[in-house]
mmCIF file of C-alpha atoms in Angstrom:
data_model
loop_
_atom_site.group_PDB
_atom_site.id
_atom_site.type_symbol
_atom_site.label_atom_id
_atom_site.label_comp_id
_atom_site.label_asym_id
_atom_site.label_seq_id
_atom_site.Cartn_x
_atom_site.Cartn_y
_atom_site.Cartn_z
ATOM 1 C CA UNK A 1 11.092 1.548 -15.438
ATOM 2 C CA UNK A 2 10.374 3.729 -12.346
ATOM 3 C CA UNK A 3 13.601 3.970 -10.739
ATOM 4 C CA UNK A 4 15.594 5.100 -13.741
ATOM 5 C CA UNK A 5 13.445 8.764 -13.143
ATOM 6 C CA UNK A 6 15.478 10.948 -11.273
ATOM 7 C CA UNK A 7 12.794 12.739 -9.502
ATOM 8 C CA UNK A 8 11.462 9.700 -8.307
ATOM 9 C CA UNK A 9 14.614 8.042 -7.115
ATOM 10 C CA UNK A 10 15.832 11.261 -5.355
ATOM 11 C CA UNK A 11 12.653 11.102 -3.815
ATOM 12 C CA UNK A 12 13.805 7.757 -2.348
ATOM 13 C CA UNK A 13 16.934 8.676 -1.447
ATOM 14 C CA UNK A 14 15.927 11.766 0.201
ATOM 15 C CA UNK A 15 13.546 9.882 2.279
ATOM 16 C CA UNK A 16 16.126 7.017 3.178
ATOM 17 C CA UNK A 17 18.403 9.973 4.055
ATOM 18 C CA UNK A 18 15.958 11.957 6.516
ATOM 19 C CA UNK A 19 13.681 9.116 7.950
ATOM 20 C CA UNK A 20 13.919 7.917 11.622
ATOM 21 C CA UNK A 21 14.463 4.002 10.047
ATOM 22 C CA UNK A 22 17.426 1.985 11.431
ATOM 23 C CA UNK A 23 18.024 1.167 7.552
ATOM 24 C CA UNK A 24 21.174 -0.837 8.972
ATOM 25 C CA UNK A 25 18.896 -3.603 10.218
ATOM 26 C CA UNK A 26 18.311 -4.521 6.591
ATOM 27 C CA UNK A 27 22.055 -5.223 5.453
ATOM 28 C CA UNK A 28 22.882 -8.813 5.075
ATOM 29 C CA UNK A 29 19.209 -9.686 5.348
ATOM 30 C CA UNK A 30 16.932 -11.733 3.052
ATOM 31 C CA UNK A 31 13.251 -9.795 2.555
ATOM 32 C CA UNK A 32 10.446 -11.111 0.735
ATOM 33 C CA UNK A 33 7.851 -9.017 -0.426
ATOM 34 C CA UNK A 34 4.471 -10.507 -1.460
ATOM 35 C CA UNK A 35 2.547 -7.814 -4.466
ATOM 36 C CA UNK A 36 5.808 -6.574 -5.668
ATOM 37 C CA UNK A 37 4.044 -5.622 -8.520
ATOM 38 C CA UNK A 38 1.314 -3.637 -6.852
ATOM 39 C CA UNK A 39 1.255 -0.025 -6.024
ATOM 40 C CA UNK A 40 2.987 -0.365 -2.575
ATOM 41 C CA UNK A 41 4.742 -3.803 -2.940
ATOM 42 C CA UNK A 42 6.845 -2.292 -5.978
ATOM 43 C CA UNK A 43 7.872 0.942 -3.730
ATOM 44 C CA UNK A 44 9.087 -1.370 -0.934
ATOM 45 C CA UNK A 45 11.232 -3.112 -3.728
ATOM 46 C CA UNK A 46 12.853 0.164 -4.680
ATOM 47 C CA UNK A 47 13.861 1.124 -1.638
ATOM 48 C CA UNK A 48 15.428 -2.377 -1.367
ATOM 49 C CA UNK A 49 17.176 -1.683 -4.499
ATOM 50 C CA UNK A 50 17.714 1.718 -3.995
ATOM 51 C CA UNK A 51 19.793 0.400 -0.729
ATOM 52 C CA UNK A 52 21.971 -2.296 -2.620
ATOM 53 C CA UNK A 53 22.359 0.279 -5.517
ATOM 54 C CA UNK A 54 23.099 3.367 -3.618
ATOM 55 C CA UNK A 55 24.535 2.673 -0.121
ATOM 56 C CA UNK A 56 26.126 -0.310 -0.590
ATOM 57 C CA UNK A 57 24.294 -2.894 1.030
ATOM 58 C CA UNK A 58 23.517 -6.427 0.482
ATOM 59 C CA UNK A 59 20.050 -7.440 0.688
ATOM 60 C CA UNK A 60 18.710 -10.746 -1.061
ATOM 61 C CA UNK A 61 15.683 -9.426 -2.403
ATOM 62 C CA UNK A 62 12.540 -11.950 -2.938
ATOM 63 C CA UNK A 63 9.819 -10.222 -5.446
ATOM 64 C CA UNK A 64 7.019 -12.549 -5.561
ATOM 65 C CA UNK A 65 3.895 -11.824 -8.252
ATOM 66 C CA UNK A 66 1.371 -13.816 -10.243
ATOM 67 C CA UNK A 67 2.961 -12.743 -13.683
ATOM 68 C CA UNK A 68 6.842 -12.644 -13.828
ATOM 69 C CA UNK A 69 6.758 -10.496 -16.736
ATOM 70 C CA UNK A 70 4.921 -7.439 -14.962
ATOM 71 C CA UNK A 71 7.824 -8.173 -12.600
ATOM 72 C CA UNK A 72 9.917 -7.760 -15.065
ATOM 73 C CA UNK A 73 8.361 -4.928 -16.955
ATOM 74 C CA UNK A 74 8.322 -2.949 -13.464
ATOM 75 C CA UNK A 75 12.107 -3.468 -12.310
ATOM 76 C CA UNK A 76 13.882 -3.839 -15.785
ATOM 77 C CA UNK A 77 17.493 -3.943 -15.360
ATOM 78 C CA UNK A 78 17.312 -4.589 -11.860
ATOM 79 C CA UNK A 79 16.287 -8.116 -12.293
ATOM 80 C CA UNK A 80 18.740 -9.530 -13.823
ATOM 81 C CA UNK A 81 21.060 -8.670 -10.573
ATOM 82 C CA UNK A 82 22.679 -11.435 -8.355
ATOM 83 C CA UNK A 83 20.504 -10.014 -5.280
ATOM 84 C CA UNK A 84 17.068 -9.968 -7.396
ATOM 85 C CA UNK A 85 14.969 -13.403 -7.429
ATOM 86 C CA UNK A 86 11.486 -13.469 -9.100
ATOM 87 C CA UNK A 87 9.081 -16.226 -7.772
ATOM 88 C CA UNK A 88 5.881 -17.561 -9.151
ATOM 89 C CA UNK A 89 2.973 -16.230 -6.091
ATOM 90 C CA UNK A 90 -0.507 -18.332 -6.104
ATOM 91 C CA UNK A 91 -2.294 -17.341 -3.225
ATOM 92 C CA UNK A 92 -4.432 -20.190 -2.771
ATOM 93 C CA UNK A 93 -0.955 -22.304 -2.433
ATOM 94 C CA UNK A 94 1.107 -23.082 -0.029
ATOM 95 C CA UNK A 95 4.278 -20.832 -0.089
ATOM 96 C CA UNK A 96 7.746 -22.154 -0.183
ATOM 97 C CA UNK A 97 11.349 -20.821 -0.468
ATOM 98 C CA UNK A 98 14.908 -21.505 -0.802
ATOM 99 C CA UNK A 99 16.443 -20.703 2.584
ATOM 100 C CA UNK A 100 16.095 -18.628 5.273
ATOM 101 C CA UNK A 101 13.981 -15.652 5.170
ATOM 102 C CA UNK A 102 14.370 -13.022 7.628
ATOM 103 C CA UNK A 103 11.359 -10.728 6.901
ATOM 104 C CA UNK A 104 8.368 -11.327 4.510
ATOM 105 C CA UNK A 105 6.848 -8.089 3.694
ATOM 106 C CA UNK A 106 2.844 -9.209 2.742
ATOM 107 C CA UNK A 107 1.661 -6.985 0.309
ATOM 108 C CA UNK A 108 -0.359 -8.960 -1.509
ATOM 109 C CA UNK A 109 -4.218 -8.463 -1.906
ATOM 110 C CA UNK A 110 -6.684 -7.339 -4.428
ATOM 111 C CA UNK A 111 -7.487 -3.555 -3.488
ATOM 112 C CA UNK A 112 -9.643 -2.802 -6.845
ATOM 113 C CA UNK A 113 -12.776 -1.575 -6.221
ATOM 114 C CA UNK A 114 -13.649 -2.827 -10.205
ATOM 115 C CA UNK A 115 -13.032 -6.255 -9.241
ATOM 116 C CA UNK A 116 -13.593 -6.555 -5.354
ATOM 117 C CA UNK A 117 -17.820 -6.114 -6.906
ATOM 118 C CA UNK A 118 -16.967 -8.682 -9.742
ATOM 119 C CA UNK A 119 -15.155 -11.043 -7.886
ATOM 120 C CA UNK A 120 -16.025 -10.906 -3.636
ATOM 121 C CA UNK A 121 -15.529 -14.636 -3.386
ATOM 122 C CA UNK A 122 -11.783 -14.291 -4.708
ATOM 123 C CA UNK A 123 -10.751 -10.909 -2.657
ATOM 124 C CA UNK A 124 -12.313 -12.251 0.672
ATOM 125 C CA UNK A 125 -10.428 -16.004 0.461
ATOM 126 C CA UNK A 126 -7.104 -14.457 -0.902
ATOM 127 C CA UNK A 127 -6.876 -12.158 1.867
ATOM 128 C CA UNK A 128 -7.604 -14.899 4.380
ATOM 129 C CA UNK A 129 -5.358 -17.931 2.499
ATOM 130 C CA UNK A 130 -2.858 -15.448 1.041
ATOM 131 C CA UNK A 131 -2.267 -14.464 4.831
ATOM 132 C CA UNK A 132 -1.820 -18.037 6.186
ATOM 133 C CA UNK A 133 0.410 -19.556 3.709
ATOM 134 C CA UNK A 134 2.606 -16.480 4.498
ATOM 135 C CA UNK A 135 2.589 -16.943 7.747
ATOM 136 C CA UNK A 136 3.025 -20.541 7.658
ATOM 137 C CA UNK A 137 6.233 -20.278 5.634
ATOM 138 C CA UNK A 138 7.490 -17.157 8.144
ATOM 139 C CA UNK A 139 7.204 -19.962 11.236
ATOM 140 C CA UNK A 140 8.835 -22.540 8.940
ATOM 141 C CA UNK A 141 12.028 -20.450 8.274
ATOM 142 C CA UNK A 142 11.655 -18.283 11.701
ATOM 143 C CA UNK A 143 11.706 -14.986 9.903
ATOM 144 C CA UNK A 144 12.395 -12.284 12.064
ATOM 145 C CA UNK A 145 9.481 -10.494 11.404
ATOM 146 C CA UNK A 146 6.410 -9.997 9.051
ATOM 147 C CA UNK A 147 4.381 -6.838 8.129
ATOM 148 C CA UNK A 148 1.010 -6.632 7.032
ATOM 149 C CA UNK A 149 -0.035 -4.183 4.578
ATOM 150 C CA UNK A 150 -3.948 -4.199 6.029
ATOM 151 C CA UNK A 151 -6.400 -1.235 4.860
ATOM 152 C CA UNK A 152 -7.865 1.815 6.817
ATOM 153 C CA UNK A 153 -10.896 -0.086 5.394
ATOM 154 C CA UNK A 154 -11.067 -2.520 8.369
ATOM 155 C CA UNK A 155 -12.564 0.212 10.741
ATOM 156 C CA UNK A 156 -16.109 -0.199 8.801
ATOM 157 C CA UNK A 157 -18.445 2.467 9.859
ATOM 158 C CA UNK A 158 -17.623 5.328 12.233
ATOM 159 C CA UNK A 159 -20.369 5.928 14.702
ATOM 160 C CA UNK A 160 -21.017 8.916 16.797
ATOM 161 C CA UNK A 161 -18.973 8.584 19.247
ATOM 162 C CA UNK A 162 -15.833 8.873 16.694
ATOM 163 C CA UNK A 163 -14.506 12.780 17.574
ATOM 164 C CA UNK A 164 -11.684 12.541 15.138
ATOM 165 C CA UNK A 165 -10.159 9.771 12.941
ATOM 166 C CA UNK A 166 -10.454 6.075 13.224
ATOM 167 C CA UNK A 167 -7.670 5.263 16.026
ATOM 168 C CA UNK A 168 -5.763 1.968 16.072
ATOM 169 C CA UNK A 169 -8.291 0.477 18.691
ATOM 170 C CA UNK A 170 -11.599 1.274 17.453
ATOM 171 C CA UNK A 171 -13.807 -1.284 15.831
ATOM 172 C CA UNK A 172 -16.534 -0.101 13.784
ATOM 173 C CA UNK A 173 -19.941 -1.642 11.702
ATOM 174 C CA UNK A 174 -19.518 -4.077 8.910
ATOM 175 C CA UNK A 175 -22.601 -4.981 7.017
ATOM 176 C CA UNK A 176 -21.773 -8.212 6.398
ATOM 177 C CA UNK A 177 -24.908 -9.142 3.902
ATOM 178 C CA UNK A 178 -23.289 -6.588 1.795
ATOM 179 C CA UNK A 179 -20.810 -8.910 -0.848
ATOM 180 C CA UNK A 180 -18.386 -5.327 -1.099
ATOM 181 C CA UNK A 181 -17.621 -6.202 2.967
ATOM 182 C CA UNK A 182 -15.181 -9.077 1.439
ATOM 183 C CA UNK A 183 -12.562 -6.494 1.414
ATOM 184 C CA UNK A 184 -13.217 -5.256 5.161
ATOM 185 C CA UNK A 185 -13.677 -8.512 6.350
ATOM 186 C CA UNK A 186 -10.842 -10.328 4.711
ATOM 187 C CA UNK A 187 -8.561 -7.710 6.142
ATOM 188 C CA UNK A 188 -10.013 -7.933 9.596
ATOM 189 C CA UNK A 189 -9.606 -11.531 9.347
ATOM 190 C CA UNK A 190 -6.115 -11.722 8.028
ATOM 191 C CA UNK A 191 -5.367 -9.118 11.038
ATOM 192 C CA UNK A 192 -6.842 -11.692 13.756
ATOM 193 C CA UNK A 193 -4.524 -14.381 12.231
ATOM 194 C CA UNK A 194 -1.612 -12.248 12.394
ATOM 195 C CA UNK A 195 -2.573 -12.226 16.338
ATOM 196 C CA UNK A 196 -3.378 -15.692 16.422
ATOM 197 C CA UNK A 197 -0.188 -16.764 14.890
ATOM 198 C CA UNK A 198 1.621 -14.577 17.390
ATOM 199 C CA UNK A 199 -0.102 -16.050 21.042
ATOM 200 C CA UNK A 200 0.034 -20.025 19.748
ATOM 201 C CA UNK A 201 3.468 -19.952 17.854
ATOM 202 C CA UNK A 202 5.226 -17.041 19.139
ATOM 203 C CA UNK A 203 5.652 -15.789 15.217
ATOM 204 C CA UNK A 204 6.714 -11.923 15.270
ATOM 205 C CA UNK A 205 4.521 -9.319 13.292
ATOM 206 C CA UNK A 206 3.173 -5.941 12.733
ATOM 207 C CA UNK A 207 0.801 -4.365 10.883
ATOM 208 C CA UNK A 208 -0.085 -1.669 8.981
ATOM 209 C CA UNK A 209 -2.980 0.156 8.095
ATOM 210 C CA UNK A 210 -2.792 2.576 4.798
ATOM 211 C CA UNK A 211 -5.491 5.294 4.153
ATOM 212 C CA UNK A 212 -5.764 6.197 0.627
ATOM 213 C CA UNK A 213 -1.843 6.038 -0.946
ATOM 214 C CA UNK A 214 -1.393 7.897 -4.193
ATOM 215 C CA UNK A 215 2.107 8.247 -6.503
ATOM 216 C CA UNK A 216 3.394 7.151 -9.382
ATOM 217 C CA UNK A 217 4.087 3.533 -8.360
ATOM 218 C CA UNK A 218 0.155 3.517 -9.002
ATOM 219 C CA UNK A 219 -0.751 0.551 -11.431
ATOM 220 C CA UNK A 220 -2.291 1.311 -15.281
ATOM 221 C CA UNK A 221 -5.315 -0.966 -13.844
ATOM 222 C CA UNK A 222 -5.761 0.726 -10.652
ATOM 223 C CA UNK A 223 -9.558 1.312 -10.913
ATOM 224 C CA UNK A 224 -9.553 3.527 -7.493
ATOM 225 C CA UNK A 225 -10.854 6.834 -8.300
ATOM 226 C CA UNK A 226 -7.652 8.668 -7.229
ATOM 227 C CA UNK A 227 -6.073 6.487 -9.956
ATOM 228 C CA UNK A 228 -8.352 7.384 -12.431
ATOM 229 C CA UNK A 229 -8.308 11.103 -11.830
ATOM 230 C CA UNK A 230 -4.423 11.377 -12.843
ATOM 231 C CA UNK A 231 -5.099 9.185 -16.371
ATOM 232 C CA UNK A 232 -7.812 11.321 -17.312
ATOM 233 C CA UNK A 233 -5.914 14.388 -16.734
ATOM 234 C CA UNK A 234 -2.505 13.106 -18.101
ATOM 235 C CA UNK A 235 -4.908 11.708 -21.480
ATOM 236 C CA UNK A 236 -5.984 15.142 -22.358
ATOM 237 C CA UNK A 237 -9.753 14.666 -20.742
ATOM 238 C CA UNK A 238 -11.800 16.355 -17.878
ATOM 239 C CA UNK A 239 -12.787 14.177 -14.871
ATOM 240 C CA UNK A 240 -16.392 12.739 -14.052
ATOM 241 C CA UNK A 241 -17.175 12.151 -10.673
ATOM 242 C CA UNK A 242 -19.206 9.152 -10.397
ATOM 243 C CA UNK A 243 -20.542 10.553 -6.769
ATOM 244 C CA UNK A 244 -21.209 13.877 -5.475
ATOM 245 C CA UNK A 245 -17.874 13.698 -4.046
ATOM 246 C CA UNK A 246 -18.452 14.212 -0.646
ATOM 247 C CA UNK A 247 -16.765 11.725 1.127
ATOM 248 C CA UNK A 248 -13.724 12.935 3.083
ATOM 249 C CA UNK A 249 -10.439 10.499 3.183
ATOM 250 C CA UNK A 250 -6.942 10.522 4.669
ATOM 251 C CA UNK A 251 -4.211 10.669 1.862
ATOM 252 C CA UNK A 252 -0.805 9.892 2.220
ATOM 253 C CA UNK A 253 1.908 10.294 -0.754
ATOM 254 C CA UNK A 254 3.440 6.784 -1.499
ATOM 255 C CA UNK A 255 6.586 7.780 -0.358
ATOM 256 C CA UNK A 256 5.932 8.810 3.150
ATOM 257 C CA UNK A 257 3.916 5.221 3.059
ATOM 258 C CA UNK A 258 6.941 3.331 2.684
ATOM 259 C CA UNK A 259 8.858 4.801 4.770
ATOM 260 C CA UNK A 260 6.110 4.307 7.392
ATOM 261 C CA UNK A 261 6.014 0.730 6.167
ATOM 262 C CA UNK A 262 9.661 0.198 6.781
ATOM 263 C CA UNK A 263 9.461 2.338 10.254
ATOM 264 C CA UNK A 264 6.991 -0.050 11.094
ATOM 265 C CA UNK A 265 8.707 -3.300 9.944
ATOM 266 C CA UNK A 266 11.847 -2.376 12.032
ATOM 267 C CA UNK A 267 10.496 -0.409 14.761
ATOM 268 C CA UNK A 268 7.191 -1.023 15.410
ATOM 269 C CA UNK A 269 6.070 -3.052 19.007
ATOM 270 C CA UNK A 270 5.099 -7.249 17.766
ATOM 271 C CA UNK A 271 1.327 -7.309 17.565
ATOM 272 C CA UNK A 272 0.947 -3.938 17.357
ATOM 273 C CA UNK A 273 -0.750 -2.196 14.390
ATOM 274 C CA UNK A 274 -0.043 1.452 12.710
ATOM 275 C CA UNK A 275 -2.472 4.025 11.198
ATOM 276 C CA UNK A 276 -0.552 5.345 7.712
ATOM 277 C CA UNK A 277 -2.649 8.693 7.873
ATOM 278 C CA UNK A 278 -0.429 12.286 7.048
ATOM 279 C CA UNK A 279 -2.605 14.537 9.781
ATOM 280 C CA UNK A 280 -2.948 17.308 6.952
ATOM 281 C CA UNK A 281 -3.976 15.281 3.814
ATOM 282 C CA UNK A 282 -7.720 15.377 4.648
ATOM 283 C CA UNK A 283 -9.635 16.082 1.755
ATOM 284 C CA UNK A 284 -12.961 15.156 0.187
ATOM 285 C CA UNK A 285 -12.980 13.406 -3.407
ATOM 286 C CA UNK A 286 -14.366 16.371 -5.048
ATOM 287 C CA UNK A 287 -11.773 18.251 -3.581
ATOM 288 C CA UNK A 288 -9.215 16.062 -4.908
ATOM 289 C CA UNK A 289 -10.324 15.583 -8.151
ATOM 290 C CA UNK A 290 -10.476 19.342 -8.349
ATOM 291 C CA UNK A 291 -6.414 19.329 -7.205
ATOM 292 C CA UNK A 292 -5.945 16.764 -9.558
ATOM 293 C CA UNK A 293 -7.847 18.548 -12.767
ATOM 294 C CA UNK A 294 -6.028 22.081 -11.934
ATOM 295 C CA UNK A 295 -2.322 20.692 -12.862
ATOM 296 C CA UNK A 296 -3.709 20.474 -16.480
ATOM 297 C CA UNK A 297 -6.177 22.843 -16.504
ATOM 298 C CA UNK A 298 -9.015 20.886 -17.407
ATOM 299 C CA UNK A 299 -12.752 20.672 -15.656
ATOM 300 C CA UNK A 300 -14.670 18.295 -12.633
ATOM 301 C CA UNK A 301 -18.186 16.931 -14.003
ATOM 302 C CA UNK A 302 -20.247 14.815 -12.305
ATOM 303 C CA UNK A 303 -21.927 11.908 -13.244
ATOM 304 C CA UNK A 304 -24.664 9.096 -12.065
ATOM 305 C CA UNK A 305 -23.019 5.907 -11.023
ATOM 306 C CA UNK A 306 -24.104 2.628 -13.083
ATOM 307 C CA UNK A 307 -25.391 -0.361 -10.504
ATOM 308 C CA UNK A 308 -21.838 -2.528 -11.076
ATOM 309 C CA UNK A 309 -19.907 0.568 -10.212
ATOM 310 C CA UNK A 310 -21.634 1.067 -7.322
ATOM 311 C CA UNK A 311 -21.410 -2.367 -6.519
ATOM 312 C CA UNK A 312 -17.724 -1.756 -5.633
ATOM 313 C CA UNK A 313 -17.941 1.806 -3.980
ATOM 314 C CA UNK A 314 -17.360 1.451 0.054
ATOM 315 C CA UNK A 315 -20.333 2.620 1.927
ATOM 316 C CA UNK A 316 -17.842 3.988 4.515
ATOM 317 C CA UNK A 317 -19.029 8.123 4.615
ATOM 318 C CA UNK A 318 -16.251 9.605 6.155
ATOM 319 C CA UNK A 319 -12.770 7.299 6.167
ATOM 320 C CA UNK A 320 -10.120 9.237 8.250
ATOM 321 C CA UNK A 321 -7.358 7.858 10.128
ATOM 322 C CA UNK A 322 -5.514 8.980 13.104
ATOM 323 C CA UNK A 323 -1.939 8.846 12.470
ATOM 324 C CA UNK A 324 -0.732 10.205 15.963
ATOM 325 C CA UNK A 325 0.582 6.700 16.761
ATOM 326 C CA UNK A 326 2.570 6.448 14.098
ATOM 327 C CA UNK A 327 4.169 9.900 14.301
ATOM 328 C CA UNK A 328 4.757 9.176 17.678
ATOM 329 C CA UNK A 329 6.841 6.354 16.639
ATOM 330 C CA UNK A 330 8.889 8.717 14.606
ATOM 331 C CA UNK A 331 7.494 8.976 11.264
ATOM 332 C CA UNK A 332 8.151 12.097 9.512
ATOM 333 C CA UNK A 333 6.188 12.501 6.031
ATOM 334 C CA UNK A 334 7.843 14.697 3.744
ATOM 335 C CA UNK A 335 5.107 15.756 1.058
ATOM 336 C CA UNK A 336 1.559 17.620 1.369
ATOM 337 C CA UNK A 337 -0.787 16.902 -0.406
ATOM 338 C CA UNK A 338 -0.632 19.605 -3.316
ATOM 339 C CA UNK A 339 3.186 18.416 -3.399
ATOM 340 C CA UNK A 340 2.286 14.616 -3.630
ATOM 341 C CA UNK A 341 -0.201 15.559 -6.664
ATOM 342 C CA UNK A 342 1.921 17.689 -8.304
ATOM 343 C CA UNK A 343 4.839 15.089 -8.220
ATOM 344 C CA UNK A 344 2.721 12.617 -8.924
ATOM 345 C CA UNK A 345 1.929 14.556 -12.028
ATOM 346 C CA UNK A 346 5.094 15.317 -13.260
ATOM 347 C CA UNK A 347 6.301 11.709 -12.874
ATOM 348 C CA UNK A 348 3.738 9.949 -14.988
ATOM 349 C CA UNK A 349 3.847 12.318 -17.431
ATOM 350 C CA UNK A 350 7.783 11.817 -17.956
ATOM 351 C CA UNK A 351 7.527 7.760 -17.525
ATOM 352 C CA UNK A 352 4.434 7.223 -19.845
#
């Protein structure tokens, strides 16, 4: 159970404490968060509980998951609390709740490379459905607001006219005969329904777009490389880069992503969508898994790719994100990216 590790939880705190987030806007408030389970849905449920816990507030939190016993396994003790509600989450249903909602946090999509190349047809028509039964139930109970939790991945290609990072207006090249654009495209979709939903029923929402998140809220199935690297190194092995490792990304610690993520939800302009990008986390995958092997001392090998894993590899060659808009906004990350690893690090090892 995550929250009952200290370093973890005064991370929370900490950032509660020292973010620019109006946290009061929360109190008294009903949230539901699609993907609690996941690597960011689960982190946006501790802060919830973190809030009730610590500070004193009263939040009806709404975790909704395919398997109520992951749910369970993730937030232990903290289900079984008056606030806490578990509900059953088919994404090819329509949604329904109890009462009114007031935001609906949609967290919800399959972001495994592993089984966006095994499964396209099921990660491009959750993304789309998933999104429209959410926001079908947030004009139903006139939430207040929803976020979407969208993907740097939308930007496709850069082209050469791209100085810097991908920037909240740029639109880039899909290859849409390509079955690995289901992610992309589903995301890009879900994003134009968000707008949609906005100019015909007036329906309030932002959105978010994460670069590459890392922590310890990172699932044991995560089959992103990032995820890999850590249970190699915290299993006693070296790592084996299936690539030359080239490709540069943006990195952001998980918890300067939910506190962006919250910034966003209660500050951000309706319509308007965010870059999640810490300007100093640049770093190519060889570079991280290099970071990654050096906390345990062990070695970076490299190895040929078989043709299903490269089925599910992006063809993007350099994905970086411009976070100026979202700084501007007031987000203040708190960890670089040797501190994110290292914490990272230190709290799997203690919780596994």
């Amino acid at each position: 159970m995550l929250l009952e590790n200290n370093e973890y939880l005064n991370q929370i705190l900490q950032m509660i404490d020292r973010s620019d987030v109006d946290w009061r806007q929360l109190d008294g408030r009903a949230v539901m968060i699609t993907g609690a389970a996941g690597m960011l849905g689960s982190g946006m449920t501790d802060v919830l509980i973190a809030l009730n816990e610590n500070y004193g507030y009263h939040i009806e939190i709404y975790t909704l998951g395919r398997t109520e016993s992951k749910l369970r396994s993730r937030f232990g003790k903290y289900t079984d609390r008056p606030y806490f509600h578990i509900l059953p989450f088919d994404v090819s249903k329509e949604l329904k709740i109890e009462g009114k909602t007031d935001y609906i946090i949609h967290a919800a999509s399959n972001a495994d490379p592993a089984m966006m190349a095994k499964y396209p047809v099921d990660t491009l028509l959750a993304n789309v459905i998933g999104m429209n039964h959410v926001l079908e139930m947030a004009k139903c109970c006139e939430a207040k607001r929803v976020l979407y939790v969208s993907s740097g991945e939308m930007y496709g290609q850069p082209d050469d006219t791209l100085e810097h990072g991908f920037y909240e207006g740029y639109c880039g090249y899909v290859d849409y005969a390509n079955p690995r654009s289901c992610y992309p495209s589903g995301k890009r979709s879900a994003e134009v329904l968000c707008q949609s939903y906005i100019s015909q029923y007036g329906l309030d929402a932002v959105i978010v777009r994460p670069c590459h998140c890392y922590g310890p809220t990172m699932t044991a199935t995560d089959s992103r490389a990032m995820s890999q690297f850590f249970r190699k190194v915290l299993s006693g092995e070296d790592i084996v880069l299936k690539s030359d490792g080239t490709l540069e990304r943006s990195h952001c610690y998980v918890v300067d992503a939910l506190q962006a993520m919250y910034l966003v939800l209660l500050k951000g302009g309706n319509g308007e969508a965010y870059n999640i990008a810490e300007p100093g986390a640049v770093a190519s995958i060889r570079e991280i898994a290099g970071m990654i092997a050096a906390e345990k001392e062990k070695q970076v090998f490299f190895d040929l790719p078989d043709e299903t894993e490269k089925m599910g590899f992006s063809k993007v060659v350099r994905a970086v994100l411009d976070g100026t808009k979202l700084v501007k906004l007031g987000w203040k990350p708190m960890y670089a990216i040797s501190d994110g690893i290292h914490c990272t690090m230190e709290i799997l090892e203690k919780i596994s």
